[in-house]
Amino acid sequence: MPDTLLDQHAEALRLFGERVRAVGDGQWGAPTPCTEWTVRDLVNHVTGEQLWIPPMVTDGRTVEEIGDAFSGDVLGEDPAAAWERASGAAHAAFTAPGALDRTVRLSYGPVLGRAYCAELTADCVVHAWDLSRGIGADDRLPDALVEFALKEVMPYADGLAASGMFAEPLDIPAGANAQTRLLALVGRKG
């Protein structure tokens, strides 16, 4: 069971990568719970997020300096290989000495590398569920990752919909398990 932030990050990347490798040839255009995105769009989004990490964390670059370097299709002809390269480089950037204590300048302001890592870990967990749904795979998420993501999302769940990137939070049914609570907070019905 993962017990540190970097362990959680590695586990979330591994989980998402398993789902990417499970995408069948005819499934890349399938819809996902992210209503604007197909399976390919979703994998492209999460892969693109990983590509931002090395220049921001390792090189100290800003969003403005990176610009549109990772806009458009970052998957190419082999999405699984693109994912593996991007996720491997992202995790290596976060595991470098001092990376979690560096200031990273995101679009919404400066944060410590650990906060950026935690945010992207939670995002990867939720998107692993989205991808599972999109390809008809088992959508049960590991308990430790769900608990991690739930703790990460809870403090700012009310503002997620205002960002335009998430649906409104759903009512959480009485007695709901942690995965159902997490999904409801990010506007998804599990």
Short mmCIF file of C-alpha atoms in Angstrom, two decimals:
data_model
loop_
_atom_site.label_atom_id
_atom_site.label_comp_id
_atom_site.label_asym_id
_atom_site.label_seq_id
_atom_site.Cartn_x
_atom_site.Cartn_y
_atom_site.Cartn_z
CA MET A 1 0.00 0.00 0.00
CA PRO A 2 1.49 3.38 -0.99
CA ASP A 3 2.43 5.48 2.03
CA THR A 4 4.17 8.57 0.71
CA LEU A 5 3.18 11.18 -1.83
CA LEU A 6 5.69 9.86 -4.35
CA ASP A 7 4.41 6.31 -3.84
CA GLN A 8 0.85 7.51 -4.40
CA HIS A 9 1.95 9.37 -7.52
CA ALA A 10 3.71 6.29 -8.91
CA GLU A 11 0.67 4.12 -8.15
CA ALA A 12 -1.73 6.57 -9.85
CA LEU A 13 0.49 6.67 -12.94
CA ARG A 14 0.71 2.87 -12.98
CA LEU A 15 -3.08 2.55 -12.71
CA PHE A 16 -3.73 5.01 -15.51
CA GLY A 17 -1.05 3.34 -17.63
CA GLU A 18 -2.73 -0.04 -17.18
CA ARG A 19 -5.96 1.46 -18.51
CA VAL A 20 -4.16 3.09 -21.44
CA ARG A 21 -2.63 -0.26 -22.42
CA ALA A 22 -6.10 -1.85 -22.19
CA VAL A 23 -7.64 0.48 -24.79
CA GLY A 24 -8.67 -1.57 -27.81
CA ASP A 25 -7.99 -0.36 -31.36
CA GLY A 26 -11.66 0.49 -31.89
CA GLN A 27 -12.10 2.28 -28.55
CA TRP A 28 -10.09 5.46 -29.07
CA GLY A 29 -13.17 7.34 -30.30
CA ALA A 30 -15.47 6.04 -27.54
CA PRO A 31 -17.13 8.55 -25.21
CA THR A 32 -16.01 9.03 -21.61
CA PRO A 33 -17.71 10.50 -18.52
CA CYS A 34 -15.85 13.70 -19.47
CA THR A 35 -18.60 14.64 -21.91
CA GLU A 36 -16.39 16.73 -24.16
CA TRP A 37 -13.74 14.03 -24.53
CA THR A 38 -13.35 10.73 -26.30
CA VAL A 39 -11.01 8.08 -24.91
CA ARG A 40 -8.19 9.50 -27.04
CA ASP A 41 -8.93 13.06 -25.90
CA LEU A 42 -8.84 11.94 -22.26
CA VAL A 43 -5.55 10.06 -22.65
CA ASN A 44 -4.13 13.02 -24.57
CA HIS A 45 -5.14 15.38 -21.74
CA VAL A 46 -3.58 13.29 -18.96
CA THR A 47 -0.45 12.63 -21.03
CA GLY A 48 -0.18 16.34 -21.76
CA GLU A 49 -0.38 17.09 -18.03
CA GLN A 50 2.62 14.83 -17.48
CA LEU A 51 4.60 16.61 -20.18
CA TRP A 52 4.27 19.92 -18.30
CA ILE A 53 5.91 18.55 -15.16
CA PRO A 54 9.61 18.35 -16.14
CA PRO A 55 9.86 21.88 -17.54
CA MET A 56 7.92 23.35 -14.63
CA VAL A 57 9.40 21.35 -11.76
CA THR A 58 12.93 20.63 -13.01
CA ASP A 59 13.57 23.70 -15.14
CA GLY A 60 11.45 26.21 -13.18
CA ARG A 61 9.70 27.41 -16.33
CA THR A 62 6.34 29.17 -16.19
CA VAL A 63 3.13 28.41 -18.04
CA GLU A 64 3.79 31.46 -20.21
CA GLU A 65 7.30 30.29 -21.08
CA ILE A 66 6.05 26.85 -22.09
CA GLY A 67 3.19 28.35 -24.07
CA ASP A 68 1.47 25.96 -26.44
CA ALA A 69 4.33 23.43 -26.61
CA PHE A 70 1.99 20.66 -25.43
CA SER A 71 -1.16 21.75 -27.24
CA GLY A 72 -2.86 19.49 -29.73
CA ASP A 73 -2.12 15.82 -30.16
CA VAL A 74 0.73 14.63 -27.95
CA LEU A 75 -0.01 10.92 -28.45
CA GLY A 76 1.08 10.38 -32.04
CA GLU A 77 0.82 6.91 -33.56
CA ASP A 78 1.51 5.02 -30.33
CA PRO A 79 -0.50 6.47 -27.43
CA ALA A 80 0.70 3.86 -24.93
CA ALA A 81 4.36 4.64 -25.69
CA ALA A 82 3.66 8.38 -25.48
CA TRP A 83 2.05 7.83 -22.09
CA GLU A 84 4.97 5.74 -20.82
CA ARG A 85 7.54 8.34 -21.85
CA ALA A 86 5.57 11.26 -20.41
CA SER A 87 4.63 9.57 -17.13
CA GLY A 88 8.16 8.25 -16.60
CA ALA A 89 9.66 11.70 -17.09
CA ALA A 90 7.01 13.27 -14.84
CA HIS A 91 7.66 10.88 -12.00
CA ALA A 92 11.42 11.29 -12.38
CA ALA A 93 11.00 15.07 -12.13
CA PHE A 94 9.04 14.79 -8.89
CA THR A 95 11.47 12.27 -7.36
CA ALA A 96 14.55 14.44 -7.99
CA PRO A 97 16.15 15.73 -4.79
CA GLY A 98 14.33 18.84 -3.55
CA ALA A 99 11.63 18.74 -6.24
CA LEU A 100 8.72 18.55 -3.81
CA ASP A 101 10.01 21.61 -1.95
CA ARG A 102 10.55 23.77 -5.06
CA THR A 103 8.11 26.51 -5.95
CA VAL A 104 6.21 25.74 -9.15
CA ARG A 105 4.52 28.65 -10.90
CA LEU A 106 1.16 27.39 -12.13
CA SER A 107 -1.53 29.33 -13.98
CA TYR A 108 -3.32 30.07 -10.69
CA GLY A 109 -0.19 31.04 -8.76
CA PRO A 110 2.91 29.62 -7.08
CA VAL A 111 2.69 26.32 -5.17
CA LEU A 112 5.18 23.89 -3.74
CA GLY A 113 6.10 20.92 -5.89
CA ARG A 114 4.40 18.62 -3.36
CA ALA A 115 1.07 20.43 -3.85
CA TYR A 116 1.41 20.17 -7.62
CA CYS A 117 2.26 16.47 -7.33
CA ALA A 118 -0.72 15.83 -5.04
CA GLU A 119 -3.08 17.69 -7.37
CA LEU A 120 -1.94 15.73 -10.41
CA THR A 121 -2.05 12.46 -8.49
CA ALA A 122 -5.70 13.01 -7.56
CA ASP A 123 -6.47 14.08 -11.13
CA CYS A 124 -4.87 10.92 -12.49
CA VAL A 125 -6.92 8.77 -10.11
CA VAL A 126 -10.21 10.33 -11.21
CA HIS A 127 -9.25 10.13 -14.87
CA ALA A 128 -8.33 6.44 -14.44
CA TRP A 129 -11.98 5.93 -13.46
CA ASP A 130 -13.11 7.97 -16.49
CA LEU A 131 -10.91 5.91 -18.80
CA SER A 132 -12.12 2.66 -17.25
CA ARG A 133 -15.70 3.72 -17.93
CA GLY A 134 -14.84 4.79 -21.47
CA ILE A 135 -13.37 1.39 -22.37
CA GLY A 136 -15.71 -0.77 -20.28
CA ALA A 137 -12.98 -1.91 -17.88
CA ASP A 138 -13.27 -2.57 -14.16
CA ASP A 139 -13.80 0.89 -12.65
CA ARG A 140 -13.00 0.02 -9.04
CA LEU A 141 -10.11 2.13 -7.85
CA PRO A 142 -7.57 1.07 -5.21
CA ASP A 143 -8.75 2.13 -1.75
CA ALA A 144 -5.52 3.91 -0.83
CA LEU A 145 -5.62 6.03 -3.99
CA VAL A 146 -9.29 6.85 -3.47
CA GLU A 147 -8.64 7.96 0.11
CA PHE A 148 -5.67 10.04 -1.04
CA ALA A 149 -7.65 11.71 -3.83
CA LEU A 150 -10.64 12.31 -1.58
CA LYS A 151 -8.47 14.12 0.98
CA GLU A 152 -6.85 16.13 -1.80
CA VAL A 153 -10.11 17.16 -3.48
CA MET A 154 -12.31 17.87 -0.44
CA PRO A 155 -10.84 21.28 0.48
CA TYR A 156 -11.51 22.76 -2.96
CA ALA A 157 -14.37 20.61 -4.29
CA ASP A 158 -16.88 23.45 -4.16
CA GLY A 159 -14.77 25.55 -6.54
CA LEU A 160 -14.04 22.85 -9.13
CA ALA A 161 -17.16 23.46 -11.20
CA ALA A 162 -16.39 27.19 -11.36
CA SER A 163 -13.12 26.33 -13.12
CA GLY A 164 -15.16 25.04 -16.05
CA MET A 165 -13.19 21.79 -16.01
CA PHE A 166 -15.56 19.82 -13.77
CA ALA A 167 -19.29 19.25 -13.50
CA GLU A 168 -21.16 20.47 -10.44
CA PRO A 169 -20.67 18.23 -7.40
CA LEU A 170 -23.44 15.68 -6.93
CA ASP A 171 -25.30 14.91 -3.74
CA ILE A 172 -23.50 12.20 -1.83
CA PRO A 173 -25.83 9.36 -0.87
CA ALA A 174 -25.98 8.43 2.82
CA GLY A 175 -23.57 5.62 3.59
CA ALA A 176 -21.68 6.07 0.31
CA ASN A 177 -18.25 4.47 0.09
CA ALA A 178 -15.12 6.56 -0.43
CA GLN A 179 -15.04 6.06 -4.21
CA THR A 180 -18.66 7.18 -4.59
CA ARG A 181 -17.94 10.24 -2.41
CA LEU A 182 -14.86 11.14 -4.48
CA LEU A 183 -16.69 10.78 -7.76
CA ALA A 184 -19.66 12.84 -6.50
CA LEU A 185 -17.33 15.66 -5.44
CA VAL A 186 -16.00 15.89 -9.02
CA GLY A 187 -19.44 15.65 -10.61
CA ARG A 188 -19.44 11.99 -11.55
CA LYS A 189 -21.98 9.33 -10.69
CA GLY A 190 -20.25 6.09 -9.77
#
